[in-house]
GROMACS .gro file of C-alpha atoms in nm:
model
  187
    1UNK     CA    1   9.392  12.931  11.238
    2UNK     CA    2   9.260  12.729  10.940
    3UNK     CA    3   9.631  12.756  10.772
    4UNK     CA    4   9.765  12.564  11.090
    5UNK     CA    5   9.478  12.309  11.092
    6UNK     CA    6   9.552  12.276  10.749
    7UNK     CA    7   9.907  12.184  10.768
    8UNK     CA    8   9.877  11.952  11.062
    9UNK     CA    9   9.599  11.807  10.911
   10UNK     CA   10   9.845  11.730  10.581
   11UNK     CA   11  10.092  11.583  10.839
   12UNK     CA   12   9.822  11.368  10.970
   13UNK     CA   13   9.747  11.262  10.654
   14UNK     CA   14  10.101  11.182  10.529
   15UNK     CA   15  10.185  11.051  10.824
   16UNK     CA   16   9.932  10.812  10.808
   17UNK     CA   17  10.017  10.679  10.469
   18UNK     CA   18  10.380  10.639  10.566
   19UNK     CA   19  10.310  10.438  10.840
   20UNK     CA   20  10.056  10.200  10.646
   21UNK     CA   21  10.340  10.139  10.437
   22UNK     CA   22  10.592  10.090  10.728
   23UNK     CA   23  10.375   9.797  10.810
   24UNK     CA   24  10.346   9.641  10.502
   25UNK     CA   25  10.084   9.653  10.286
   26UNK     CA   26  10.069   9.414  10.011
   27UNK     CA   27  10.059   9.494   9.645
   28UNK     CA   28  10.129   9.288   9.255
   29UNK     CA   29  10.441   9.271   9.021
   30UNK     CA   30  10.677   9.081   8.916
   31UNK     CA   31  11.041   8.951   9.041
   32UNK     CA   32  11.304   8.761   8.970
   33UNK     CA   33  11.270   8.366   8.943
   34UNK     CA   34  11.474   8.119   9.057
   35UNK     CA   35  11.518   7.738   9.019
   36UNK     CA   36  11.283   7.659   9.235
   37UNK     CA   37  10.958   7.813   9.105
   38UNK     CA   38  11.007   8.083   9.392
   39UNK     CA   39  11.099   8.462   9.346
   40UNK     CA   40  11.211   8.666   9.595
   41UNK     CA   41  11.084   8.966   9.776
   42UNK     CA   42  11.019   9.302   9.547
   43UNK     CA   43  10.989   9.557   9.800
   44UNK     CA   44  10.884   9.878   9.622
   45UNK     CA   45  10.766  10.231   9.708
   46UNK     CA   46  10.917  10.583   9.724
   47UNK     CA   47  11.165  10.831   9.933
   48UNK     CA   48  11.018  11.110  10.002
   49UNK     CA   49  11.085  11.386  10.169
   50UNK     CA   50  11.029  11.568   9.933
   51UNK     CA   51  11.131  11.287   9.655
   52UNK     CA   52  11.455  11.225   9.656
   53UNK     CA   53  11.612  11.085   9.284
   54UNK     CA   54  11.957  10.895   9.270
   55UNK     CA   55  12.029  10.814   9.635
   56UNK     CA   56  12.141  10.493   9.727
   57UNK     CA   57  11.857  10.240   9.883
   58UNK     CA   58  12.024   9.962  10.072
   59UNK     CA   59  11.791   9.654  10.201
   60UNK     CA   60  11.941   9.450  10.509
   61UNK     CA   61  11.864   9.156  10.696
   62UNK     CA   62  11.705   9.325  11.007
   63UNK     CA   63  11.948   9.172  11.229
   64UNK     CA   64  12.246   9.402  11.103
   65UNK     CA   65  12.317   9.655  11.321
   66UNK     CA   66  12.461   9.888  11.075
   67UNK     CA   67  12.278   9.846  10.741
   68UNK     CA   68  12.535   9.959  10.447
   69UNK     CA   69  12.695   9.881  10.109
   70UNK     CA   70  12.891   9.611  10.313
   71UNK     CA   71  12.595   9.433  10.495
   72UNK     CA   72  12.335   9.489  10.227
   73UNK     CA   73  12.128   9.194  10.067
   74UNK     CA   74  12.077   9.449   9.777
   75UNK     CA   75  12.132   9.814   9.684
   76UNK     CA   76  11.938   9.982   9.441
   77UNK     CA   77  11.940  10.373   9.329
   78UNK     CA   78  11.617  10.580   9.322
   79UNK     CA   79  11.481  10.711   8.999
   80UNK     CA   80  11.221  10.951   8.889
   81UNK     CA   81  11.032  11.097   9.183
   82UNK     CA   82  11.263  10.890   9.382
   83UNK     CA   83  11.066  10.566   9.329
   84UNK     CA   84  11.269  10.248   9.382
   85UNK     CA   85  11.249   9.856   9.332
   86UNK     CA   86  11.418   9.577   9.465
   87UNK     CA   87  11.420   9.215   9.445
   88UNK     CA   88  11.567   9.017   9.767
   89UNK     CA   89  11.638   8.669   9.688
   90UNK     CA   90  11.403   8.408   9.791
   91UNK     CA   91  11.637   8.259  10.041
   92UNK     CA   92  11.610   8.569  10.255
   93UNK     CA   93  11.267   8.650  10.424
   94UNK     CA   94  11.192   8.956  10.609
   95UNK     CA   95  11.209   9.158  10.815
   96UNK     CA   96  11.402   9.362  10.639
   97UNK     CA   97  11.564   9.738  10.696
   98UNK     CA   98  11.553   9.953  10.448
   99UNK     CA   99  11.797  10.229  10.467
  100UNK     CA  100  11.863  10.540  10.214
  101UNK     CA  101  12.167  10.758  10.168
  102UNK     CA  102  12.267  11.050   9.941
  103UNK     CA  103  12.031  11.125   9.637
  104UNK     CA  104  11.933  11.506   9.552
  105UNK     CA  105  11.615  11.659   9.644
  106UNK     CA  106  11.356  11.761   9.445
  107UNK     CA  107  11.188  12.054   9.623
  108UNK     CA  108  11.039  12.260   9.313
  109UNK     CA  109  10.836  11.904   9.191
  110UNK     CA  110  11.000  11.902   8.853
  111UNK     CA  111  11.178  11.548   8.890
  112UNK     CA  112  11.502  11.713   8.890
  113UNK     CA  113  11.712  11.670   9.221
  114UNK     CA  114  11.799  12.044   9.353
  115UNK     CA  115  11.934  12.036   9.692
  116UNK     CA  116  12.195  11.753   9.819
  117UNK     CA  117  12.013  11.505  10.048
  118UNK     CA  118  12.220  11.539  10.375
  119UNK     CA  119  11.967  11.288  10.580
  120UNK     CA  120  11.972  10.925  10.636
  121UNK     CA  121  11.635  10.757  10.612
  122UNK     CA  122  11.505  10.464  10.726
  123UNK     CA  123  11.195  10.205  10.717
  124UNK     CA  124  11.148   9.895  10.796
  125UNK     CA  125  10.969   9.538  10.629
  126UNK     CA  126  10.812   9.301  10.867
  127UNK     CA  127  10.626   9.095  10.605
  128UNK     CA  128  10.480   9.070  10.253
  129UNK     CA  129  10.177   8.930  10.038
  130UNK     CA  130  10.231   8.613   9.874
  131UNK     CA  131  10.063   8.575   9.518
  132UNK     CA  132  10.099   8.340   9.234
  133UNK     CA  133  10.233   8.493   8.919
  134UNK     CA  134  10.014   8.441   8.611
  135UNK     CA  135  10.300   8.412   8.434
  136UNK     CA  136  10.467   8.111   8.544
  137UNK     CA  137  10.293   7.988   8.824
  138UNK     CA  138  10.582   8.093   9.070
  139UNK     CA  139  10.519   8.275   9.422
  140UNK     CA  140  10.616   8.610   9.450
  141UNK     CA  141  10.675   8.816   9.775
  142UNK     CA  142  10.552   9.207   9.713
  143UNK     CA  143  10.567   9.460   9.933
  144UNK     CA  144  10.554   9.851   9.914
  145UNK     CA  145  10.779  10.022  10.165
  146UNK     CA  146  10.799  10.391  10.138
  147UNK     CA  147  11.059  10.577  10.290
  148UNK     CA  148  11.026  10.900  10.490
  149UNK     CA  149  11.125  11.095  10.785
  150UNK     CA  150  10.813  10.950  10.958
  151UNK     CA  151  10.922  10.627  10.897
  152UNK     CA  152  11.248  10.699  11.011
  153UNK     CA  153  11.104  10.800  11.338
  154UNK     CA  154  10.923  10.505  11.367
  155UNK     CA  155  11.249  10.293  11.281
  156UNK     CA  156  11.434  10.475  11.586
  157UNK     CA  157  11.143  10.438  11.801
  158UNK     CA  158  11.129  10.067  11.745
  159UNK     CA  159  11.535  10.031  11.777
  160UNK     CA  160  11.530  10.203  12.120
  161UNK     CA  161  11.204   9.912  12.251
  162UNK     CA  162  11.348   9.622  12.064
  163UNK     CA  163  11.698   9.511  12.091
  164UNK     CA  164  11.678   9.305  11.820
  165UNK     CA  165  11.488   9.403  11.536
  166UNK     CA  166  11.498   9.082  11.414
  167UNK     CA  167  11.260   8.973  11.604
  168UNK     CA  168  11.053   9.246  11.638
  169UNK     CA  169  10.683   9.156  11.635
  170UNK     CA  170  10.398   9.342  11.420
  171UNK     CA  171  10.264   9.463  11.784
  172UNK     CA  172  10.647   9.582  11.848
  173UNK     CA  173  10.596   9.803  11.555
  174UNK     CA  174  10.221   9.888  11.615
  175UNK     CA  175  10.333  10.074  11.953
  176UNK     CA  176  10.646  10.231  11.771
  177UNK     CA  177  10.395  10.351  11.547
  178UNK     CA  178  10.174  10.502  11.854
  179UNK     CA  179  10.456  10.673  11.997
  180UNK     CA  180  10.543  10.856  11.683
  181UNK     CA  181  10.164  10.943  11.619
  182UNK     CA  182  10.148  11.087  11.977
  183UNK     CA  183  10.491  11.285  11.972
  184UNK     CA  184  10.364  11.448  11.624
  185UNK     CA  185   9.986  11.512  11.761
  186UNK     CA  186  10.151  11.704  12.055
  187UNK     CA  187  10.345  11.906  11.868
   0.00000   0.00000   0.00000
């Protein structure tokens, strides 16, 4: 019995981080500057389930309906531990969707990719954290965004309530987030 408290407590717990993220937390770093002062967004965080190294991370306005290589602001490749970074130019503001492709696992933990990654993940930005940069003086958007099967959830939850994700609404995503916490506490 304590074995399968023990791994839905770990769910609990992961899930719960994942979904911070989803929403946006705020965080410090630096970005790209352009002529006006301003950088862009750097949305940075992880894919992990378990980590997944070199798959493509593509970050799209959130009112594409089919975020790829085509419609993407940016694409960026994950590295070691499948950690990722990407700077959005300041003339786009979120929400973004953040969607991940291909990549190798890493299911033995040595930061080597073992197994091909056959799923397609997804999160979402709504916002970000403005902070000056002591560097310059410019504004910089940060946000961390990790990517996960929880978040993916979430992302599907919130297509199927909002039919434009574009406008979804930090409550919109709040009750996506509630649905997915319920579905995975009944289970």
């Amino acid at each position: 019995m304590f074995q399968k408290f023990k791994g839905k407590f770990w769910l609990t717990c992961l899930m719960l981080l994942s979904l911070l993220a989803l929403t946006a937390c705020g965080g410090g770093g630096g970005g790209e500057s352009e002529e006006n002062g301003t950088t862009g967004t750097t949305i940075e965080g992880a894919v992990v389930d378990p980590p997944i190294i070199d798959a493509t991370v593509y970050v799209c306005n959130a009112s594409v309906d089919d975020c790829n290589a085509s419609t993407a602001i940016k694409t960026e490749r994950t590295g070691n531990f499948g950690k990722y970074s990407v700077t959005v130019p300041a003339t786009y503001s979120p929400p973004f969707i953040i969607k991940v492709e291909g990549g190798k696992e890493d299911t033995d933990g040595d930061n080597v990719g073992d197994v091909n990654n056959t799923f397609t993940l997804y999160s979402i930005v709504h916002n970000a954290t403005n902070y000056n940069a002591t560097s310059d003086n410019a504004t910089e958007t940060k946000v961390i965004a990790h990517v996960t099967a929880l978040t993916t959830l979430t992302y599907q939850q919130l297509k199927k309530d909002v039919k434009n994700l574009e406008n979804a609404t930090k409550t919109d995503i709040d009750n996506a987030i509630a649905k997915v916490r319920q579905a995975v506490n009944a289970s």
